[in-house]
Tab-separated table of C-alpha atoms in Angstrom:
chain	number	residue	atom	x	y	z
A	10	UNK	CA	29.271	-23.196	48.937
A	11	UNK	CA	29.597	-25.969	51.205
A	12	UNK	CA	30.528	-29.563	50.832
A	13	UNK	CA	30.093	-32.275	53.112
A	14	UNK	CA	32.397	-35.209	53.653
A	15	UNK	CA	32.111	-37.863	56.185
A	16	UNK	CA	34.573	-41.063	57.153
A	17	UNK	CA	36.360	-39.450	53.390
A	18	UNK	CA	40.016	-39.779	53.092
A	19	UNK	CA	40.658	-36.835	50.464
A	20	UNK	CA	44.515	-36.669	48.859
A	21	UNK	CA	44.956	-33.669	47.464
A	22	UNK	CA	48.903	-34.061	46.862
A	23	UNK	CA	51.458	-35.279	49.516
A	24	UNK	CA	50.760	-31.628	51.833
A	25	UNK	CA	46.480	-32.476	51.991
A	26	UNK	CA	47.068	-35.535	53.112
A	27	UNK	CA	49.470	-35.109	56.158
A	28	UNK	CA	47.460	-31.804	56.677
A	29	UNK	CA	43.869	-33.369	57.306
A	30	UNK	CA	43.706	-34.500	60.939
A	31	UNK	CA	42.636	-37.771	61.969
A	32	UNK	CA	38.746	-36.858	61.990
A	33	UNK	CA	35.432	-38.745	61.593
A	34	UNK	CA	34.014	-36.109	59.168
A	35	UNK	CA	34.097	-32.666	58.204
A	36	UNK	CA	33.223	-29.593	55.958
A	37	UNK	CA	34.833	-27.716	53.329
A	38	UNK	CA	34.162	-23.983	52.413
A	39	UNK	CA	34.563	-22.601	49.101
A	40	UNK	CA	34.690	-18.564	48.497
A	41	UNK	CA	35.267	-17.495	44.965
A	42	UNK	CA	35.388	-14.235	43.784
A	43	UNK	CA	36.221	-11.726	40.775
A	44	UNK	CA	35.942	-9.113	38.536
A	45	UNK	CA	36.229	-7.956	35.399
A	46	UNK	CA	37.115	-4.770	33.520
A	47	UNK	CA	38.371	-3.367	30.396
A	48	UNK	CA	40.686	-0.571	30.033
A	49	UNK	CA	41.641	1.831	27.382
A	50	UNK	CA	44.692	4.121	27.444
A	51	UNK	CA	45.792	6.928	25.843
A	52	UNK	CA	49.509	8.186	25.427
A	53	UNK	CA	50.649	11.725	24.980
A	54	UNK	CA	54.063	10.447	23.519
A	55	UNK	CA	56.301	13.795	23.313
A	56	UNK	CA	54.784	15.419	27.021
A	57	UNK	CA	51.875	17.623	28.238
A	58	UNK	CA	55.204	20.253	28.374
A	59	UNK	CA	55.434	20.540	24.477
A	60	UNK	CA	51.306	20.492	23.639
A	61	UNK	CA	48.754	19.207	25.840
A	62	UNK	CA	47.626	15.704	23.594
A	63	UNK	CA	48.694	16.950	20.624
A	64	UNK	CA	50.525	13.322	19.677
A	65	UNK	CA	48.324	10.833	21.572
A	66	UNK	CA	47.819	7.508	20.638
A	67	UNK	CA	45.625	4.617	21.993
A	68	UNK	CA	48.514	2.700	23.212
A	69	UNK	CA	46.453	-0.457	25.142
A	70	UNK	CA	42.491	-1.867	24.865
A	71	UNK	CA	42.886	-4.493	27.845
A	72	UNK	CA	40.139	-6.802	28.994
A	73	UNK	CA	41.074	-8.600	31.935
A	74	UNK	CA	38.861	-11.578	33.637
A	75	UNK	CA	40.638	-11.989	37.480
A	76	UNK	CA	39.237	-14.394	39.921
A	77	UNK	CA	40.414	-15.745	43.399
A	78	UNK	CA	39.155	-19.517	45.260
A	79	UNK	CA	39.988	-19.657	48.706
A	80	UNK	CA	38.953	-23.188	49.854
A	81	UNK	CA	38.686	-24.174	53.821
A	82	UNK	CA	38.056	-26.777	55.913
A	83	UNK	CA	36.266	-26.688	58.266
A	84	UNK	CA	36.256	-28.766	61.588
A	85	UNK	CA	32.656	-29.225	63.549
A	86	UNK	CA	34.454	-30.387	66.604
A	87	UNK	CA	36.818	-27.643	66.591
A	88	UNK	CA	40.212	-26.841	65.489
A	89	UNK	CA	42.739	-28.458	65.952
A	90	UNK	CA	46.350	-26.960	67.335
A	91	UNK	CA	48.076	-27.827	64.107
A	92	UNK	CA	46.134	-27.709	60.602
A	93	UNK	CA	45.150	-27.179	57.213
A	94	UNK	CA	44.167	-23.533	56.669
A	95	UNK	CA	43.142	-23.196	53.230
A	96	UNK	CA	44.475	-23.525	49.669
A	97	UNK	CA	44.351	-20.559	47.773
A	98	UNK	CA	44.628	-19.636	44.427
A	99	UNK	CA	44.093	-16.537	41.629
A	100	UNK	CA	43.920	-16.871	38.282
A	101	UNK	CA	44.160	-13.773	35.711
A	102	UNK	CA	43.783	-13.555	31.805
A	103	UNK	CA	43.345	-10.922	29.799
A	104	UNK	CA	42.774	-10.027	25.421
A	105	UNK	CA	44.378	-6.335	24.190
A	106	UNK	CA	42.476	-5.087	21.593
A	107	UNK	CA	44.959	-2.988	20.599
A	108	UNK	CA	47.298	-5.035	18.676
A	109	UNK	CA	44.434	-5.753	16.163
A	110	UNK	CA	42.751	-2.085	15.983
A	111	UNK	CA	46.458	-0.755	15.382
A	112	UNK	CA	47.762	-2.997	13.377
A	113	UNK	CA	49.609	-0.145	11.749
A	114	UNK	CA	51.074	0.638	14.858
A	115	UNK	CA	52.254	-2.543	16.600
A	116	UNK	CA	52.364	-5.516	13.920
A	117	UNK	CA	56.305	-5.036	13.915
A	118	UNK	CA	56.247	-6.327	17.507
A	119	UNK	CA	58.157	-9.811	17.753
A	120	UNK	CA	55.605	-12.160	18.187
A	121	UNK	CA	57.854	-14.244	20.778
A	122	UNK	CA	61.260	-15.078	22.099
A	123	UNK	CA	62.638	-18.112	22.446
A	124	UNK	CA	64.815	-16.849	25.829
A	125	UNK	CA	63.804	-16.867	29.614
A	126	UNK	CA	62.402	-13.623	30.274
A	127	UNK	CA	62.496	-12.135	27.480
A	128	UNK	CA	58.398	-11.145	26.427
A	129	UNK	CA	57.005	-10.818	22.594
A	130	UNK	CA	53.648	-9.745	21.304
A	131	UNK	CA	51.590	-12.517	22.429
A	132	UNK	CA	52.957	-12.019	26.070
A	133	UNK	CA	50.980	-8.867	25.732
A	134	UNK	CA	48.197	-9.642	23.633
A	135	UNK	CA	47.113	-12.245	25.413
A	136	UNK	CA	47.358	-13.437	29.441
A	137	UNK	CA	46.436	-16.854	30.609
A	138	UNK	CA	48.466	-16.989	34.269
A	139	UNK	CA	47.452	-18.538	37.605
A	140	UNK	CA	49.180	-15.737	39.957
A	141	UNK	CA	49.198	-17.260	42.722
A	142	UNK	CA	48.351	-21.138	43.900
A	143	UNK	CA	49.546	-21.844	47.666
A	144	UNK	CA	48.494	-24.242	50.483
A	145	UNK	CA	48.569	-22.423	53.920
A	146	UNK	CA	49.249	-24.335	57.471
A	147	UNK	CA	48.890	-22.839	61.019
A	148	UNK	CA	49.839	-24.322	64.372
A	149	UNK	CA	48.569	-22.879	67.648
A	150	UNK	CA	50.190	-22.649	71.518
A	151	UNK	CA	48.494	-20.317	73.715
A	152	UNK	CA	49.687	-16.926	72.476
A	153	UNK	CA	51.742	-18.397	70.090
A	154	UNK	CA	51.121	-18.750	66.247
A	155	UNK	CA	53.062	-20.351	64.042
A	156	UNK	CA	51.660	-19.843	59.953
A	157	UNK	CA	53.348	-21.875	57.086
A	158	UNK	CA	52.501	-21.167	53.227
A	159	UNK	CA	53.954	-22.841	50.539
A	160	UNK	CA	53.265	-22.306	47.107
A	161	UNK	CA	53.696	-19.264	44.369
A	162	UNK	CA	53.085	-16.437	46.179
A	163	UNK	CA	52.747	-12.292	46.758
A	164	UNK	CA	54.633	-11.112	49.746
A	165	UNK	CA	54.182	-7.044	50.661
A	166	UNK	CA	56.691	-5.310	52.901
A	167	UNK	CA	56.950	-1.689	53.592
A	168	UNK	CA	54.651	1.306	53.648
A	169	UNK	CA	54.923	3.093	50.518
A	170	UNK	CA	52.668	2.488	47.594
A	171	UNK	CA	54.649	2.904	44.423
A	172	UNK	CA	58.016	3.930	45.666
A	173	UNK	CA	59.787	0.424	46.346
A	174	UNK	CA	62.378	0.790	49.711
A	175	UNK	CA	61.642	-2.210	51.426
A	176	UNK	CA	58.886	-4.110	48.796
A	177	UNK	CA	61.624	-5.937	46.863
A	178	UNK	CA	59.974	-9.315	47.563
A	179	UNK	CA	58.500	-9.119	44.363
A	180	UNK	CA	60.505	-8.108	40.704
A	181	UNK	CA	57.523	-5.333	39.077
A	182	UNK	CA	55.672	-6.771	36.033
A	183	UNK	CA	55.779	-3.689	33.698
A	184	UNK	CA	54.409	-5.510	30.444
A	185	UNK	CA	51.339	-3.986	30.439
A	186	UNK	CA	50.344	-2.565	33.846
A	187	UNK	CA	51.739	0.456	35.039
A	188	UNK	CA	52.274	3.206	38.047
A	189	UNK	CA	48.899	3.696	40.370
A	190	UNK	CA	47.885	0.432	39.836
A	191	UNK	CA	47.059	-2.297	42.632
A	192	UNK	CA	50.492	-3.037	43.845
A	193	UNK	CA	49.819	-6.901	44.168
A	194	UNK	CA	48.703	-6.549	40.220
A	195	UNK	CA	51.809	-4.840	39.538
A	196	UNK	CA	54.051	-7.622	41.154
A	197	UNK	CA	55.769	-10.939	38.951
A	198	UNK	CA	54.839	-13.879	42.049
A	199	UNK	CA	57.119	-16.215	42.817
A	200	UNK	CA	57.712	-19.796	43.784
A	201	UNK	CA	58.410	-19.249	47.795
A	202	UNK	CA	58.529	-20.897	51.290
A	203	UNK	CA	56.838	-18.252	54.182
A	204	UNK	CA	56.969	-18.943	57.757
A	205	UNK	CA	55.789	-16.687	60.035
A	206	UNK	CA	55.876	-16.816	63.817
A	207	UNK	CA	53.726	-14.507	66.293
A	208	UNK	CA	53.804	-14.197	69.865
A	209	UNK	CA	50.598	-12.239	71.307
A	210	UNK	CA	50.220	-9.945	74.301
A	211	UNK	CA	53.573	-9.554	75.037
A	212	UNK	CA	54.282	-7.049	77.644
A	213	UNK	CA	52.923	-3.414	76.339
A	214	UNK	CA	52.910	-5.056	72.606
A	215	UNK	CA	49.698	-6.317	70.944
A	216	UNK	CA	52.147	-8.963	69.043
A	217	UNK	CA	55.528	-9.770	68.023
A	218	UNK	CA	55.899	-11.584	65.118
A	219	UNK	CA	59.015	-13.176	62.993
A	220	UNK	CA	59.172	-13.822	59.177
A	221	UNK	CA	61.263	-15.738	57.528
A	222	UNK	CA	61.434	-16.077	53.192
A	223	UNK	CA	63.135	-18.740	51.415
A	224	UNK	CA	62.872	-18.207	47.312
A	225	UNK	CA	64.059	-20.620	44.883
A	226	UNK	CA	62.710	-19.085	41.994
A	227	UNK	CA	64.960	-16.172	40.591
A	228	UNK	CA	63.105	-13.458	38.300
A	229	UNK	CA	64.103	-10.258	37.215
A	230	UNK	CA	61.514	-6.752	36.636
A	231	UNK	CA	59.431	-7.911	33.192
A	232	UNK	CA	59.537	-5.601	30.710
A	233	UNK	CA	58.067	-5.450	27.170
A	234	UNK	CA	59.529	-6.943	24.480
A	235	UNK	CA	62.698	-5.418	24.177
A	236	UNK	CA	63.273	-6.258	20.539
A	237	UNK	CA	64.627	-3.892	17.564
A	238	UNK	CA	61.887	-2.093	17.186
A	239	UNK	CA	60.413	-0.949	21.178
A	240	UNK	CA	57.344	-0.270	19.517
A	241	UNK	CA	56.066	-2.349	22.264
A	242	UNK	CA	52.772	-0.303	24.842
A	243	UNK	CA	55.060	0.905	27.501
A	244	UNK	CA	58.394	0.150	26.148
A	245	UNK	CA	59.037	3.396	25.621
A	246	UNK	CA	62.120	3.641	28.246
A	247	UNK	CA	64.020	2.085	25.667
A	248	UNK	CA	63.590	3.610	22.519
A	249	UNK	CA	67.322	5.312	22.747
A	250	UNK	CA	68.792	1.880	22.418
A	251	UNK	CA	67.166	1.370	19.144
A	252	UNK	CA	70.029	-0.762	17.142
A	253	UNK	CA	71.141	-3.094	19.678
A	254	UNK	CA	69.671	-6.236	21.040
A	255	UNK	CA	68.904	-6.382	24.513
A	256	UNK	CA	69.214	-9.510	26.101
A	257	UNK	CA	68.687	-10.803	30.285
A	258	UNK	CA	71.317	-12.219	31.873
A	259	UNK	CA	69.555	-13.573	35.354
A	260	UNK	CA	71.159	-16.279	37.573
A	261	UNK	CA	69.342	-19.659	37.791
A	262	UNK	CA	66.441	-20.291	40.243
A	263	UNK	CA	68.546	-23.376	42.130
A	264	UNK	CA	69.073	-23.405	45.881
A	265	UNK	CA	73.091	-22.237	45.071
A	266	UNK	CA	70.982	-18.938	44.155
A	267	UNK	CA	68.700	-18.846	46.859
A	268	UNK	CA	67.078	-15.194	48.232
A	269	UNK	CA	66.500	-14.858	51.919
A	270	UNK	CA	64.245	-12.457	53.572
A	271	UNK	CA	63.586	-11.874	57.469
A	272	UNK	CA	61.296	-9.536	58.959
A	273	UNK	CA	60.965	-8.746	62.335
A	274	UNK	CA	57.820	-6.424	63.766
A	275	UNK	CA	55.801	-5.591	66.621
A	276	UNK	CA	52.526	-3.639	67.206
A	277	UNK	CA	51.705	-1.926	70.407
A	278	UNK	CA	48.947	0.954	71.297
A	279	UNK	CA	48.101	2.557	67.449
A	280	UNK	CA	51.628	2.082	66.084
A	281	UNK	CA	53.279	-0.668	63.822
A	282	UNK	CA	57.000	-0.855	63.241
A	283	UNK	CA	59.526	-3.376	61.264
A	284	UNK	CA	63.023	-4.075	60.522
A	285	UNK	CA	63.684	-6.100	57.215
A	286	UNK	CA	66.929	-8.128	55.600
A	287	UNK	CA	66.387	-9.377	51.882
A	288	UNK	CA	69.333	-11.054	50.108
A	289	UNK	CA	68.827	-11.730	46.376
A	290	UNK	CA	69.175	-10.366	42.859
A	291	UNK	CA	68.712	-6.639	42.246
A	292	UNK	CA	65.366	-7.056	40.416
A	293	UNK	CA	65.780	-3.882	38.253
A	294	UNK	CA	69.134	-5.263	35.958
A	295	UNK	CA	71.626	-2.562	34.802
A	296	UNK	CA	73.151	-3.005	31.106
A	297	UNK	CA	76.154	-4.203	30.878
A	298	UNK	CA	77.690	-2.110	27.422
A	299	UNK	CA	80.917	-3.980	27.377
A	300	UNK	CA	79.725	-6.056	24.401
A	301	UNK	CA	78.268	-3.683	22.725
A	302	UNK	CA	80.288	-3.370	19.534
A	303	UNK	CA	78.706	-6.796	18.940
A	304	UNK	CA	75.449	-5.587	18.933
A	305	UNK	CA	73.490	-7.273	21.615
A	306	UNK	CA	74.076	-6.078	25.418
A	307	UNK	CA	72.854	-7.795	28.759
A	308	UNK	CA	70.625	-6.669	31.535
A	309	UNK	CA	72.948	-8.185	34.366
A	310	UNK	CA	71.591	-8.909	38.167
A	311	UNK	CA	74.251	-8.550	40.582
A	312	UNK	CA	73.494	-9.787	44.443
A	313	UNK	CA	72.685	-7.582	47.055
A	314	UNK	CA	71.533	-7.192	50.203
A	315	UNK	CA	69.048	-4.389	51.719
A	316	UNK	CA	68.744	-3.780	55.708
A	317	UNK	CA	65.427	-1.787	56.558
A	318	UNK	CA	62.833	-0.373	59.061
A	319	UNK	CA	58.877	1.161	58.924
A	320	UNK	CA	56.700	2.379	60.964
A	321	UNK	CA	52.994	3.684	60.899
A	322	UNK	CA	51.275	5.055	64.065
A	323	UNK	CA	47.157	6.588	63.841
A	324	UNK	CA	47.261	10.169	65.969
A	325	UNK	CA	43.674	10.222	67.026
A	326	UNK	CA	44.372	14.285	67.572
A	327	UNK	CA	44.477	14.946	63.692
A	328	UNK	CA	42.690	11.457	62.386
A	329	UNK	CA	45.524	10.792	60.821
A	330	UNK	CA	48.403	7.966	60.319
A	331	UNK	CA	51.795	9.020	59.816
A	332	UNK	CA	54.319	6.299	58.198
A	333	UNK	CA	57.567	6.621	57.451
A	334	UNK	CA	60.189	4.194	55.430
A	335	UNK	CA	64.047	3.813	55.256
A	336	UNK	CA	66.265	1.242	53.529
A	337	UNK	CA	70.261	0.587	52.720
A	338	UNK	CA	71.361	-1.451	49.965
A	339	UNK	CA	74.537	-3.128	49.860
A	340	UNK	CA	75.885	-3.587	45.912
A	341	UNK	CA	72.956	-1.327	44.671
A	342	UNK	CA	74.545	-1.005	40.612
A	343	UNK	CA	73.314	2.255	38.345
A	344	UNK	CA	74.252	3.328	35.322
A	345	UNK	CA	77.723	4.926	34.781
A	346	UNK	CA	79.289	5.957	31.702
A	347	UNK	CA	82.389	6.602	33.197
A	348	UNK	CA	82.484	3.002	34.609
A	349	UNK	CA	85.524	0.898	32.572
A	350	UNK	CA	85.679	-3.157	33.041
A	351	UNK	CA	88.805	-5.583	32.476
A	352	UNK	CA	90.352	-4.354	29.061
A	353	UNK	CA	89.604	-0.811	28.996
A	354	UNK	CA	86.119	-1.379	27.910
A	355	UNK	CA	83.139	0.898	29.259
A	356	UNK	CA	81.090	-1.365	31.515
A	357	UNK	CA	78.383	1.015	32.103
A	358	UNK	CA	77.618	0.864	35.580
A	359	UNK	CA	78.986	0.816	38.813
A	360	UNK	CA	78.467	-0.446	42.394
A	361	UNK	CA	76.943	1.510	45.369
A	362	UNK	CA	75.556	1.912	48.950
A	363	UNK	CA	72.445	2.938	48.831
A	364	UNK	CA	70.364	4.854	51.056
A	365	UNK	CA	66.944	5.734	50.540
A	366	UNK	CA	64.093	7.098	53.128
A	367	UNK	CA	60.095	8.835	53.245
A	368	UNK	CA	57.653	9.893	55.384
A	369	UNK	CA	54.042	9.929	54.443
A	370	UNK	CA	50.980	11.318	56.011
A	371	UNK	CA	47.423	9.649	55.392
A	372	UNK	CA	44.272	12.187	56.115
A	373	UNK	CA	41.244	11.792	55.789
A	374	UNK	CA	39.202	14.293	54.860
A	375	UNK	CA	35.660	12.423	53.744
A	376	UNK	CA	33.667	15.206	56.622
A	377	UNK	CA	34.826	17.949	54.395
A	378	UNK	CA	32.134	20.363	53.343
A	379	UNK	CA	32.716	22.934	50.482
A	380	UNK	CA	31.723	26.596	51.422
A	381	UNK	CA	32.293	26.320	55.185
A	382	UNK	CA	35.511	26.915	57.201
């Protein structure tokens, strides 16, 4: 779709207006996309190891509606250096079935919680969220690039898909969604400033680029409802804790509490590499059992700080691209029954350096034909 404006002074908030450059007329482009899908999944609850299905259960009936609306301007007598981009947005809502075809199974389910972050039924049954909603602004020198998005956003680092070294951006959404899904499904967005910074054709690099994250808005991993019962889809990891109330215990999203990121990278030939710093919460809390003889215990999110480096390079040889991932975590916490706080009492957990690190191969193997060599 395309919409023409001419001598039009459009104020679309405070950032459209300084945006829009001092121009006679021009054009705006509007892409929307979507899908939609329903999903039904079945749960062996006791393990393929003890009887292949013989205790599955239909566990989640999701139908999802997701759309994205990129909108652009456009400029007939060219760009120019410093602009608007586009505003972008993606909304996503979704109905589970399941809570009314097994009633039997899931009416026990708190219906809600009055407490930040902690989810009840209808934060499962139903999903009415607009993901992501950001305004993006580039200025251009030459060989230099300078990109500027502000808004609630999705930021991806690293190379592995599932296995989170270096994509810590994001806390994980694990209400309803799952392992093998589409990581950016999979991750909670966040309020966020990004700046990123390239420099092109730089000696035997394609680019070097700089990015720098500013996050005001501090979220732990989502989880079911973790109420008495962990009857919950996918609460499962909890049901030993049946008999105690589970509550989050997050800092406040304030600028005292702010989480930096910085990632530095460079591409040259068929290779990519980075080095990453994230300071923030530790996204995945660890309980705190020192209150426990009251009955309720707290997911607590100490600070840390994770230093990191990837790499991916194509070998034409083997049509192939090998990728590899390593990270260090300063005041990484894990459970620890042997842990004792002030008092004598058993904390739970304890504090640890952290060292993690893969290598990956991609292949593709699409030219295959079965019965030859």
């Amino acid at each position: 779709m395309r919409f023409a404006l001419g001598h039009t002074t459009i104020l679309l908030g405070t950032a459209l207006a300084l945006a829009l450059p001092p121009v006679d007329s021009f054009a705006i482009g509007v892409d929307f996309k979507g899908r939609v899908q329903s999903t039904f999944v079945l749960r062996d609850n006791n393990g393929f190891q003890n009887g292949v299905m013989d205790k599955a259960e239909g566990v989640q009936w999701r139908n999802e509606l997701k759309f994205d609306v990129e909108i652009t301007p456009e400029y007939p007598t060219g760009k120019p250096p410093v602009r608007l981009e586009k505003f972008y947005l993606v909304y996503r809502g979704a109905y589970d079935a399941i809570f009314d075809v097994r009633q039997d199974r899931f009416s026990t389910v708190r219906e809600k919680s009055p407490d930040d972050f902690e989810y009840g039924r209808d934060d499962l049954k139903w999903e009415n969220d607009l993901r992501e909603a950001f305004v993006d602004f580039r200025g251009e020198w030459g060989q230099s690039v300078a990109d500027l998005r502000i808004g609630r956003q999705v930021v991806q680092w690293g190379e592995a898909d599932g296995f989170n070294l270096m994509n810590i951006v994001n806390p994980q959404d694990n209400r309803f969604l799952m392992f093998f899904d589409n990581p950016e499904d999979l991750a909670n967005p966040l309020w966020m400033g990004k700046l990123e910074l390239t420099r092109n054709q730089v000696g035997p690099f394609h680019s070097i680029g700089l990015q720098l994250l500013a996050i005001p808005d501090v979220r732990p991993n989502i989880f079911a409802p973790l109420d008495g019962t962990y009857d919950a889809p996918y609460a499962f990891f909890f049901k030993g804790l049946q008999g105690l109330t589970i509550k989050e215990d997050v800092p406040s999203s304030n600028l005292d509490n702010m989480e930096y990121g910085a990632r530095l990278g460079a591409s040259w030939a068929d290779s990519t590499a980075f080095l990453y710093y994230f300071k923030g919460i530790q996204d995945a809390g660890v309980l705190d059992l020192s209150t426990a003889a009251t009955g309720t215990v707290y997911f607590k999110h100490p600070e840390t700080k994770t230093y990191g480096a990837s790499f991916n390079t194509f070998l034409d040889s083997v049509n192939a691209v090998f990728r590899g991932e390593a990270s260090y975590t300063d005041g990484q916490n894990f459970a620890d029954m042997g842990d004792f706080g002030p008092g004598g009492k058993m904390r739970g957990y304890s504090e640890h350096d952290y060292y993690q690190a893969l290598l990956g191969i991609d292949k593709d193997f699409t030219n295959v034909k079965l019965g030859t060599n």
